[in-house]
mmCIF file of C-alpha atoms and ligand atoms in Angstrom:
data_model
loop_
_atom_site.group_PDB
_atom_site.id
_atom_site.type_symbol
_atom_site.label_atom_id
_atom_site.label_comp_id
_atom_site.label_asym_id
_atom_site.label_seq_id
_atom_site.Cartn_x
_atom_site.Cartn_y
_atom_site.Cartn_z
ATOM 1 C CA MET A 1070 26.774 -19.829 4.404
ATOM 2 C CA SER A 1071 23.862 -20.345 2.111
ATOM 3 C CA VAL A 1072 21.493 -23.301 2.213
ATOM 4 C CA SER A 1073 19.654 -24.327 -0.930
ATOM 5 C CA GLU A 1074 15.895 -24.087 -0.828
ATOM 6 C CA HIS A 1075 15.129 -27.831 -0.871
ATOM 7 C CA GLU A 1076 17.013 -28.205 2.394
ATOM 8 C CA LEU A 1077 14.588 -25.871 4.147
ATOM 9 C CA PRO A 1078 11.597 -27.217 6.083
ATOM 10 C CA ALA A 1079 8.450 -27.532 3.958
ATOM 11 C CA HIS A 1080 6.739 -24.470 5.435
ATOM 12 C CA GLN A 1081 9.661 -22.295 4.392
ATOM 13 C CA GLN A 1082 9.544 -23.429 0.789
ATOM 14 C CA LYS A 1083 6.216 -21.811 0.011
ATOM 15 C CA PRO A 1084 6.593 -19.659 -3.099
ATOM 16 C CA ALA A 1085 6.144 -15.927 -2.624
ATOM 17 C CA ARG A 1086 3.143 -14.192 -4.069
ATOM 18 C CA LEU A 1087 5.304 -12.048 -6.272
ATOM 19 C CA GLY A 1088 8.281 -14.348 -6.773
ATOM 20 C CA LYS A 1089 10.678 -16.553 -4.908
ATOM 21 C CA PRO A 1090 13.469 -15.321 -2.678
ATOM 22 C CA ALA A 1091 16.791 -14.860 -4.412
ATOM 23 C CA ALA A 1092 18.693 -16.925 -1.875
ATOM 24 C CA ALA A 1093 17.543 -19.366 0.762
ATOM 25 C CA LEU A 1094 19.391 -17.611 3.552
ATOM 26 C CA ARG A 1095 20.183 -13.939 3.254
ATOM 27 C CA PRO A 1096 23.891 -13.157 3.409
ATOM 28 C CA VAL A 1097 24.208 -10.138 5.662
ATOM 29 C CA GLY A 1098 27.946 -9.641 5.569
ATOM 30 C CA THR A 1099 30.227 -10.626 8.396
ATOM 31 C CA GLY A 1100 28.645 -8.638 11.228
ATOM 32 C CA ARG A 1101 25.192 -8.798 12.817
ATOM 33 C CA PRO A 1102 22.425 -7.457 10.617
ATOM 34 C CA LYS A 1103 20.939 -4.153 11.625
ATOM 35 C CA ILE A 1104 17.153 -3.862 11.694
ATOM 36 C CA SER A 1105 15.536 -0.415 11.678
ATOM 37 C CA PHE A 1106 12.023 0.055 12.962
ATOM 38 C CA VAL A 1107 10.045 2.987 11.550
ATOM 39 C CA LEU A 1108 7.200 3.998 13.845
ATOM 40 C CA PRO A 1109 4.912 6.891 12.846
ATOM 41 C CA VAL A 1110 3.534 8.632 15.933
ATOM 42 C CA PHE A 1111 0.560 10.951 16.034
ATOM 43 C CA ASN A 1112 -0.801 11.572 19.535
ATOM 44 C CA GLU A 1113 0.223 8.196 20.922
ATOM 45 C CA ALA A 1114 1.591 9.387 24.297
ATOM 46 C CA ASP A 1115 -0.062 6.590 26.288
ATOM 47 C CA ASN A 1116 1.163 3.856 23.968
ATOM 48 C CA LEU A 1117 4.839 4.729 23.710
ATOM 49 C CA SER A 1118 6.408 3.220 26.814
ATOM 50 C CA LYS A 1119 4.399 -0.009 26.468
ATOM 51 C CA LEU A 1120 5.310 -0.186 22.782
ATOM 52 C CA HIS A 1121 8.981 0.323 23.564
ATOM 53 C CA ALA A 1122 8.922 -2.312 26.314
ATOM 54 C CA GLU A 1123 7.133 -4.897 24.147
ATOM 55 C CA LEU A 1124 9.400 -4.196 21.212
ATOM 56 C CA CYS A 1125 12.506 -4.670 23.362
ATOM 57 C CA THR A 1126 11.139 -7.909 24.860
ATOM 58 C CA ALA A 1127 10.222 -9.294 21.446
ATOM 59 C CA MET A 1128 13.537 -8.339 19.852
ATOM 60 C CA ASP A 1129 15.775 -9.353 22.747
ATOM 61 C CA PRO A 1130 16.356 -12.943 21.564
ATOM 62 C CA VAL A 1131 16.883 -11.889 17.946
ATOM 63 C CA ASP A 1132 20.509 -11.721 16.939
ATOM 64 C CA CYS A 1133 20.680 -8.272 15.366
ATOM 65 C CA ASP A 1134 21.438 -4.632 16.022
ATOM 66 C CA LEU A 1135 18.475 -2.344 16.417
ATOM 67 C CA GLU A 1136 17.553 1.180 15.389
ATOM 68 C CA LEU A 1137 14.178 2.488 16.545
ATOM 69 C CA ILE A 1138 13.079 5.495 14.490
ATOM 70 C CA PHE A 1139 10.062 7.223 15.972
ATOM 71 C CA VAL A 1140 8.632 9.842 13.609
ATOM 72 C CA ASN A 1141 6.568 12.370 15.531
ATOM 73 C CA ASP A 1142 3.979 13.493 13.000
ATOM 74 C CA GLY A 1143 3.005 16.839 14.570
ATOM 75 C CA SER A 1144 1.525 15.358 17.754
ATOM 76 C CA THR A 1145 -0.322 17.807 19.973
ATOM 77 C CA ASP A 1146 -0.154 15.657 23.113
ATOM 78 C CA ASP A 1147 2.849 14.584 25.216
ATOM 79 C CA SER A 1148 4.228 12.221 22.575
ATOM 80 C CA LEU A 1149 7.369 14.239 21.797
ATOM 81 C CA PRO A 1150 8.597 14.740 25.394
ATOM 82 C CA ARG A 1151 7.882 11.075 26.121
ATOM 83 C CA LEU A 1152 9.827 10.014 23.044
ATOM 84 C CA LEU A 1153 12.766 12.195 24.068
ATOM 85 C CA ALA A 1154 12.637 10.712 27.577
ATOM 86 C CA LEU A 1155 12.699 7.202 26.079
ATOM 87 C CA ARG A 1156 15.615 8.244 23.909
ATOM 88 C CA ASP A 1157 17.561 9.204 27.034
ATOM 89 C CA LEU A 1158 17.025 5.679 28.345
ATOM 90 C CA ASP A 1159 17.656 3.798 25.124
ATOM 91 C CA ARG A 1160 20.382 5.081 22.824
ATOM 92 C CA ARG A 1161 19.098 3.022 19.914
ATOM 93 C CA ILE A 1162 16.153 5.391 19.605
ATOM 94 C CA VAL A 1163 16.119 8.103 16.947
ATOM 95 C CA VAL A 1164 13.373 10.730 17.108
ATOM 96 C CA LEU A 1165 12.372 12.622 13.986
ATOM 97 C CA ASP A 1166 10.060 15.527 14.719
ATOM 98 C CA LEU A 1167 8.035 16.633 11.683
ATOM 99 C CA ALA A 1168 7.113 20.323 11.595
ATOM 100 C CA ARG A 1169 3.379 19.574 11.429
ATOM 101 C CA ASN A 1170 0.992 16.705 10.906
ATOM 102 C CA TYR A 1171 1.702 15.454 7.375
ATOM 103 C CA GLY A 1172 -0.105 12.138 7.649
ATOM 104 C CA GLN A 1173 1.054 8.593 8.256
ATOM 105 C CA GLN A 1174 2.349 7.913 4.743
ATOM 106 C CA VAL A 1175 4.640 10.949 4.774
ATOM 107 C CA ALA A 1176 5.779 10.156 8.320
ATOM 108 C CA ILE A 1177 6.755 6.640 7.205
ATOM 109 C CA THR A 1178 8.579 8.104 4.209
ATOM 110 C CA ALA A 1179 10.618 10.350 6.510
ATOM 111 C CA GLY A 1180 11.500 7.296 8.596
ATOM 112 C CA LEU A 1181 12.526 5.247 5.553
ATOM 113 C CA ASP A 1182 14.754 8.103 4.389
ATOM 114 C CA ALA A 1183 16.517 8.159 7.762
ATOM 115 C CA ALA A 1184 16.776 4.384 8.308
ATOM 116 C CA THR A 1185 20.236 2.859 8.066
ATOM 117 C CA GLY A 1186 19.467 -0.833 8.714
ATOM 118 C CA ASN A 1187 19.927 -3.812 6.398
ATOM 119 C CA ALA A 1188 16.169 -4.171 6.634
ATOM 120 C CA VAL A 1189 13.421 -1.825 7.793
ATOM 121 C CA ILE A 1190 10.225 -2.770 9.602
ATOM 122 C CA VAL A 1191 7.349 -0.305 9.338
ATOM 123 C CA MET A 1192 4.959 -0.598 12.241
ATOM 124 C CA ASP A 1193 2.076 1.372 13.822
ATOM 125 C CA ALA A 1194 2.787 2.870 17.228
ATOM 126 C CA ASP A 1195 -0.524 1.872 18.853
ATOM 127 C CA LEU A 1196 0.347 -1.823 19.363
ATOM 128 C CA GLN A 1197 -2.125 -2.928 16.702
ATOM 129 C CA ASP A 1198 0.902 -4.308 14.921
ATOM 130 C CA PRO A 1199 2.191 -6.772 17.555
ATOM 131 C CA PRO A 1200 5.974 -6.561 18.070
ATOM 132 C CA ALA A 1201 6.091 -10.370 18.306
ATOM 133 C CA VAL A 1202 4.982 -10.622 14.660
ATOM 134 C CA SER A 1203 7.972 -8.546 13.604
ATOM 135 C CA VAL A 1204 10.188 -11.467 14.666
ATOM 136 C CA GLN A 1205 8.355 -13.633 12.119
ATOM 137 C CA LEU A 1206 8.872 -10.913 9.519
ATOM 138 C CA ILE A 1207 12.609 -10.953 10.257
ATOM 139 C CA ASP A 1208 12.614 -14.756 9.852
ATOM 140 C CA LYS A 1209 11.121 -14.386 6.379
ATOM 141 C CA TRP A 1210 13.686 -11.731 5.537
ATOM 142 C CA ARG A 1211 16.487 -14.020 6.693
ATOM 143 C CA GLN A 1212 15.082 -16.729 4.439
ATOM 144 C CA GLY A 1213 15.753 -14.395 1.545
ATOM 145 C CA TYR A 1214 12.468 -12.589 0.960
ATOM 146 C CA ASP A 1215 12.878 -8.895 0.199
ATOM 147 C CA VAL A 1216 9.440 -7.966 1.497
ATOM 148 C CA ALA A 1217 7.322 -9.759 4.088
ATOM 149 C CA TYR A 1218 4.015 -8.095 4.815
ATOM 150 C CA ALA A 1219 1.854 -8.899 7.815
ATOM 151 C CA GLN A 1220 -1.571 -9.920 6.565
ATOM 152 C CA ARG A 1221 -4.588 -9.629 8.864
ATOM 153 C CA ARG A 1222 -6.449 -12.873 9.438
ATOM 154 C CA THR A 1223 -8.870 -11.158 11.801
ATOM 155 C CA ARG A 1224 -9.265 -7.624 13.098
ATOM 156 C CA GLN A 1225 -10.934 -6.153 16.162
ATOM 157 C CA ASP A 1226 -12.153 -2.837 14.747
ATOM 158 C CA ASN A 1227 -15.778 -1.688 14.730
ATOM 159 C CA TRP A 1228 -18.195 -2.918 12.042
ATOM 160 C CA PHE A 1229 -17.933 0.311 10.042
ATOM 161 C CA LYS A 1230 -14.171 0.112 9.726
ATOM 162 C CA LYS A 1231 -14.337 -3.607 8.925
ATOM 163 C CA ALA A 1232 -17.025 -3.117 6.252
ATOM 164 C CA THR A 1233 -15.354 -0.132 4.544
ATOM 165 C CA ALA A 1234 -11.939 -1.816 4.688
ATOM 166 C CA ASN A 1235 -13.394 -4.967 3.153
ATOM 167 C CA ILE A 1236 -14.939 -3.063 0.218
ATOM 168 C CA PHE A 1237 -11.775 -1.010 -0.238
ATOM 169 C CA TYR A 1238 -9.435 -3.998 -0.387
ATOM 170 C CA ARG A 1239 -11.704 -5.951 -2.735
ATOM 171 C CA LEU A 1240 -12.034 -3.033 -5.144
ATOM 172 C CA LEU A 1241 -8.365 -2.164 -4.980
ATOM 173 C CA HIS A 1242 -7.374 -5.770 -5.596
ATOM 174 C CA ARG A 1243 -9.606 -5.869 -8.676
ATOM 175 C CA LEU A 1244 -8.832 -2.481 -10.134
ATOM 176 C CA ALA A 1245 -5.207 -1.718 -9.338
ATOM 177 C CA ASP A 1246 -2.650 -2.178 -12.098
ATOM 178 C CA VAL A 1247 -0.296 -3.899 -9.628
ATOM 179 C CA ASP A 1248 -1.109 -6.798 -7.325
ATOM 180 C CA ILE A 1249 -1.735 -5.127 -3.952
ATOM 181 C CA PRO A 1250 -2.347 -7.897 -1.403
ATOM 182 C CA ARG A 1251 -5.610 -7.706 0.514
ATOM 183 C CA ASN A 1252 -5.891 -7.017 4.241
ATOM 184 C CA THR A 1253 -2.421 -5.638 4.635
ATOM 185 C CA GLY A 1254 -1.482 -2.348 6.221
ATOM 186 C CA ASP A 1255 1.956 -0.811 6.225
ATOM 187 C CA PHE A 1256 3.252 -3.361 8.758
ATOM 188 C CA ARG A 1257 5.999 -5.108 6.820
ATOM 189 C CA ILE A 1258 9.721 -5.690 6.544
ATOM 190 C CA LEU A 1259 11.570 -4.200 3.605
ATOM 191 C CA ASP A 1260 15.040 -5.194 2.537
ATOM 192 C CA ARG A 1261 17.545 -2.356 2.041
ATOM 193 C CA ARG A 1262 17.310 -2.848 -1.753
ATOM 194 C CA VAL A 1263 13.562 -2.226 -1.645
ATOM 195 C CA VAL A 1264 14.001 0.832 0.564
ATOM 196 C CA GLU A 1265 16.515 2.261 -1.899
ATOM 197 C CA GLU A 1266 14.037 1.716 -4.747
ATOM 198 C CA LEU A 1267 11.233 3.362 -2.760
ATOM 199 C CA LYS A 1268 13.418 6.428 -2.248
ATOM 200 C CA LYS A 1269 13.311 6.973 -6.020
ATOM 201 C CA PHE A 1270 9.549 7.543 -5.919
ATOM 202 C CA GLU A 1271 8.877 11.271 -5.991
ATOM 203 C CA GLU A 1272 5.079 11.209 -5.966
ATOM 204 C CA LYS A 1273 3.372 13.483 -3.465
ATOM 205 C CA ASP A 1274 0.176 11.507 -2.842
ATOM 206 C CA ARG A 1275 1.792 8.412 -1.497
ATOM 207 C CA PHE A 1276 0.263 4.988 -1.026
ATOM 208 C CA LEU A 1277 3.205 2.966 0.203
ATOM 209 C CA ARG A 1278 1.529 -0.427 -0.034
ATOM 210 C CA GLY A 1279 0.992 0.136 -3.737
ATOM 211 C CA MET A 1280 4.518 1.448 -4.204
ATOM 212 C CA VAL A 1281 5.990 -1.650 -2.533
ATOM 213 C CA SER A 1282 3.932 -3.877 -4.848
ATOM 214 C CA TYR A 1283 5.035 -1.815 -7.844
ATOM 215 C CA VAL A 1284 8.709 -2.282 -6.940
ATOM 216 C CA GLY A 1285 8.394 -6.088 -7.033
ATOM 217 C CA PHE A 1286 11.222 -8.315 -5.702
ATOM 218 C CA SER A 1287 10.344 -11.443 -3.758
ATOM 219 C CA GLN A 1288 7.437 -10.856 -1.430
ATOM 220 C CA THR A 1289 5.564 -13.051 1.000
ATOM 221 C CA ALA A 1290 2.834 -12.831 3.634
ATOM 222 C CA VAL A 1291 2.879 -13.498 7.365
ATOM 223 C CA PRO A 1292 -0.694 -13.963 8.657
ATOM 224 C CA PHE A 1293 -1.599 -12.444 12.029
ATOM 225 C CA ASP A 1294 -4.601 -11.504 14.167
ATOM 226 C CA ARG A 1295 -4.850 -7.766 14.578
ATOM 227 C CA PRO A 1296 -5.709 -6.692 18.124
ATOM 228 C CA GLU A 1297 -7.431 -3.492 19.202
ATOM 229 C CA ARG A 1298 -5.323 -0.432 19.735
ATOM 230 C CA TYR A 1299 -3.843 -0.280 23.242
ATOM 231 C CA ALA A 1300 -4.788 3.314 24.186
ATOM 232 C CA GLY A 1301 -6.678 6.089 22.432
ATOM 233 C CA THR A 1302 -8.799 5.934 19.310
ATOM 234 C CA SER A 1303 -8.029 5.711 15.613
ATOM 235 C CA HIS A 1304 -6.784 8.919 14.005
ATOM 236 C CA TYR A 1305 -8.450 8.065 10.743
ATOM 237 C CA SER A 1306 -11.587 10.122 10.304
ATOM 238 C CA LEU A 1307 -13.857 9.327 7.363
ATOM 239 C CA ARG A 1308 -12.229 12.184 5.445
ATOM 240 C CA LYS A 1309 -8.714 10.776 5.998
ATOM 241 C CA LEU A 1310 -9.879 7.273 5.061
ATOM 242 C CA VAL A 1311 -11.358 8.596 1.809
ATOM 243 C CA LYS A 1312 -8.047 10.345 1.088
ATOM 244 C CA VAL A 1313 -6.065 7.122 1.606
ATOM 245 C CA ALA A 1314 -8.557 5.145 -0.485
ATOM 246 C CA SER A 1315 -8.411 7.649 -3.342
ATOM 247 C CA ASP A 1316 -4.586 7.695 -3.205
ATOM 248 C CA GLY A 1317 -4.747 3.926 -3.648
ATOM 249 C CA PHE A 1318 -7.232 3.975 -6.519
ATOM 250 C CA LEU A 1319 -6.009 7.052 -8.349
ATOM 251 C CA GLY A 1320 -2.335 6.262 -7.867
ATOM 252 C CA PHE A 1321 -2.531 2.666 -9.047
ATOM 253 C CA SER A 1322 -5.481 2.412 -11.392
ATOM 254 C CA THR A 1323 -6.554 4.209 -14.541
ATOM 255 C CA PHE A 1324 -9.938 2.502 -14.367
ATOM 256 C CA PRO A 1325 -11.869 5.722 -13.499
ATOM 257 C CA LEU A 1326 -10.527 7.291 -16.700
ATOM 258 C CA THR A 1327 -11.446 4.340 -18.902
ATOM 259 C CA LEU A 1328 -14.865 4.349 -17.237
ATOM 260 C CA ILE A 1329 -15.675 7.697 -18.906
ATOM 261 C CA SER A 1330 -15.357 6.405 -22.446
ATOM 262 C CA ARG A 1331 -17.039 3.107 -21.550
ATOM 263 C CA VAL A 1332 -20.092 5.016 -20.309
ATOM 264 C CA GLY A 1333 -19.875 7.120 -23.495
ATOM 265 C CA TYR A 1334 -19.991 4.038 -25.715
ATOM 266 C CA ALA A 1335 -22.955 2.690 -23.731
ATOM 267 C CA VAL A 1336 -24.891 5.967 -24.097
ATOM 268 C CA ALA A 1337 -24.058 6.223 -27.806
ATOM 269 C CA LEU A 1338 -25.227 2.618 -28.221
ATOM 270 C CA LEU A 1339 -28.533 3.621 -26.634
ATOM 271 C CA SER A 1340 -29.040 6.127 -29.449
ATOM 272 C CA VAL A 1341 -28.650 3.260 -31.947
ATOM 273 C CA VAL A 1342 -31.269 1.305 -29.996
ATOM 274 C CA GLY A 1343 -33.443 4.458 -30.189
ATOM 275 C CA VAL A 1344 -33.062 4.580 -33.967
ATOM 276 C CA LEU A 1345 -34.082 0.915 -34.269
ATOM 277 C CA TYR A 1346 -37.026 1.510 -31.948
ATOM 278 C CA VAL A 1347 -38.249 4.446 -34.039
ATOM 279 C CA LEU A 1348 -37.812 2.473 -37.276
ATOM 280 C CA VAL A 1349 -39.867 -0.416 -35.912
ATOM 281 C CA GLN A 1350 -42.524 2.018 -34.688
ATOM 282 C CA LYS A 1351 -42.620 3.878 -38.025
ATOM 283 C CA LEU A 1352 -42.980 0.641 -39.987
ATOM 284 C CA PHE A 1353 -45.443 -1.262 -37.799
ATOM 285 C CA PHE A 1354 -47.160 1.224 -35.416
ATOM 286 C CA PRO A 1355 -47.098 4.638 -37.207
ATOM 287 C CA GLN A 1356 -50.179 5.803 -35.246
ATOM 288 C CA LEU A 1357 -48.085 5.763 -31.969
ATOM 289 C CA LEU A 1358 -45.367 8.127 -33.238
ATOM 290 C CA VAL A 1359 -45.135 11.522 -31.486
ATOM 291 C CA ALA A 1360 -43.757 14.154 -33.861
ATOM 292 C CA GLY A 1361 -40.216 15.329 -33.015
ATOM 293 C CA TRP A 1362 -39.728 12.916 -30.067
ATOM 294 C CA ALA A 1363 -37.413 10.522 -31.841
ATOM 295 C CA PHE A 1364 -35.139 13.211 -33.201
ATOM 296 C CA ILE A 1365 -34.687 14.942 -29.839
ATOM 297 C CA VAL A 1366 -34.103 11.795 -27.763
ATOM 298 C CA ILE A 1367 -31.799 10.152 -30.263
ATOM 299 C CA SER A 1368 -29.715 13.277 -30.795
ATOM 300 C CA VAL A 1369 -29.414 13.886 -27.029
ATOM 301 C CA LEU A 1370 -28.190 10.302 -26.512
ATOM 302 C CA PHE A 1371 -25.881 10.430 -29.505
ATOM 303 C CA VAL A 1372 -24.300 13.801 -28.693
ATOM 304 C CA GLY A 1373 -24.093 12.906 -24.966
ATOM 305 C CA GLY A 1374 -22.354 9.640 -25.822
ATOM 306 C CA LEU A 1375 -20.010 11.351 -28.247
ATOM 307 C CA GLN A 1376 -19.043 13.923 -25.622
ATOM 308 C CA LEU A 1377 -18.263 11.212 -23.062
ATOM 309 C CA ILE A 1378 -16.192 9.278 -25.593
ATOM 310 C CA MET A 1379 -14.194 12.427 -26.363
ATOM 311 C CA LEU A 1380 -13.839 13.139 -22.649
ATOM 312 C CA GLY A 1381 -12.554 9.591 -22.218
ATOM 313 C CA LEU A 1382 -10.054 10.263 -24.992
ATOM 314 C CA LEU A 1383 -8.858 13.349 -23.114
ATOM 315 C CA GLY A 1384 -8.775 11.143 -20.010
ATOM 316 C CA SER A 1385 -6.424 8.681 -21.725
ATOM 317 C CA TYR A 1386 -3.998 11.473 -22.520
ATOM 318 C CA THR A 1387 -4.375 12.840 -18.980
ATOM 319 C CA GLY A 1388 -3.578 9.354 -17.657
ATOM 320 C CA ARG A 1389 -0.373 9.306 -19.681
ATOM 321 C CA ILE A 1390 0.579 12.779 -18.473
ATOM 322 C CA TYR A 1391 -0.216 11.692 -14.915
ATOM 323 C CA ARG A 1392 2.043 8.664 -15.150
ATOM 324 C CA GLN A 1393 4.758 10.805 -16.694
ATOM 325 C CA VAL A 1394 4.478 13.382 -13.911
ATOM 326 C CA GLN A 1395 4.512 10.696 -11.202
ATOM 327 C CA ASN A 1396 7.940 9.914 -12.601
ATOM 328 C CA ARG A 1397 8.156 6.486 -11.030
ATOM 329 C CA PRO A 1398 11.205 4.398 -11.837
ATOM 330 C CA LEU A 1399 10.360 2.504 -15.011
ATOM 331 C CA TYR A 1400 11.875 -0.698 -13.656
ATOM 332 C CA CYS A 1401 13.788 -1.896 -10.629
ATOM 333 C CA LEU A 1402 16.738 -4.260 -11.064
ATOM 334 C CA LYS A 1403 16.850 -7.245 -8.759
ATOM 335 C CA GLY A 1404 20.315 -8.269 -9.867
ATOM 336 C CA HIS A 1405 22.958 -7.636 -12.477
ATOM 337 C CA HIS A 1406 24.958 -10.542 -13.786
ATOM 338 C CA PRO A 1407 27.655 -9.113 -16.024
ATOM 339 C CA ALA A 1408 29.005 -11.009 -18.985
ATOM 340 C CA GLY A 1409 32.121 -13.169 -18.718
ATOM 341 C CA THR A 1410 32.015 -14.027 -15.014
ATOM 342 C CA PRO A 1411 30.595 -17.516 -14.435
ATOM 343 C CA GLU A 1412 28.058 -17.645 -11.595
ATOM 344 C CA GLY A 1413 29.379 -18.785 -8.272
ATOM 345 C CA ARG A 1414 32.931 -17.592 -8.816
HETATM 346 N N1 LIG B 2815 -0.468 8.299 12.315
HETATM 347 C C1 LIG B 2815 0.401 9.297 11.895
HETATM 348 N N2 LIG B 2815 -0.123 10.434 11.349
HETATM 349 C C2 LIG B 2815 -1.473 10.595 11.179
HETATM 350 C C3 LIG B 2815 -2.334 9.542 11.563
HETATM 351 C C4 LIG B 2815 -1.796 8.404 12.120
HETATM 352 O O1 LIG B 2815 1.612 9.188 12.046
HETATM 353 O O2 LIG B 2815 -1.884 11.640 10.675
HETATM 354 C C5 LIG B 2815 0.109 7.079 12.909
HETATM 355 C C6 LIG B 2815 -0.514 6.681 14.254
HETATM 356 O O3 LIG B 2815 0.138 7.312 15.331
HETATM 357 C C7 LIG B 2815 -0.310 5.183 14.255
HETATM 358 C C8 LIG B 2815 -0.425 4.808 12.795
HETATM 359 O O4 LIG B 2815 -0.181 5.997 12.062
HETATM 360 O O5 LIG B 2815 0.977 4.832 14.722
HETATM 361 C C9 LIG B 2815 -1.796 4.251 12.448
HETATM 362 O O6 LIG B 2815 -2.790 5.167 12.814
HETATM 363 P P1 LIG B 2815 -4.187 4.718 13.451
HETATM 364 O O7 LIG B 2815 -3.950 3.713 14.520
HETATM 365 O O8 LIG B 2815 -4.933 5.939 13.843
HETATM 366 O O9 LIG B 2815 -4.894 4.037 12.195
HETATM 367 P P2 LIG B 2815 -5.790 2.716 12.184
HETATM 368 O O10 LIG B 2815 -5.026 1.647 12.902
HETATM 369 O O11 LIG B 2815 -7.052 3.074 12.872
HETATM 370 O O12 LIG B 2815 -5.975 2.428 10.726
HETATM 371 MG MG1 LIG B 2816 -4.271 1.746 14.754
#
């Protein structure tokens, strides 16, 4: 049975960042909804049993079927045997074992491809994404949101990680062509429709947060305080962080390309300033003129500027080729209301 939105408590009526939910309560067919968890695992041996226990405790009161997909991303520790041992205890567990370490984004993609639930929750395996918050995500999904992302209110990482993350999210928010919410990781719930749309993305350098924003649908945030990881240390070296950051910028912004021609115009403009400067000098202070100086400086600025403008032009074409090659779906349909059938019948 569906309940119209004005009947919901005030806190549930908050409009989504990217649109309102289609229905106030999600119809999930006659049976219990099935929720799939996708958990990328890279050397998390000491976190797995605690994660599993906390997840089970948190999900126990929730009326749904569960599928727990652990994606072993080429771990070199005991993660795989421990996962298989857990799987013997809990038949809801699926273990995908990737042939090597492909990185978190690819591991999540493998999990999304395998998930069969009505909704999928993507979650880190180090307990930095608290299982209890996933219950709130499910609540939002039940209210009709297609995506609910967990948004960090606070985080317990070291100052370096906090500072770089802060700069990254600010820049990305400003520059990206789609609205990528700040302070969110991959911890989120995705409705089946969104998962199906994400499967159409063939790009190799994947930045799932951006892809989810690109897809659209009704999205909302669930704020949470991010704890420290339970065991071990972060697997993100500076090199890996730079890779993720550049996948975000380069995949969702053409700003670096437009920057080339902007710099070109600025440099070319400088040559005009140079011409004016020389004219003023020639007219009013001819004794200060050094022979040949003006010609060399002005031509260097002018030709340099011209080259950058042309490079920017090439960049614009490259940007178009890039978007073509990414081959993203041009649009995603949220619904289809065919002609001749009145709504509600
Ligand atoms: N992870 C992965 N492959 C990698 C690196 C990380 O599957 O190459 C997983 C890791 O096991 C964890 C999640 O991605 O479940 C987040 O990684 P991490 O905690 O190291 O990142 P941080 O929280 O420091 O950003
Ligand atoms: Mg972590």
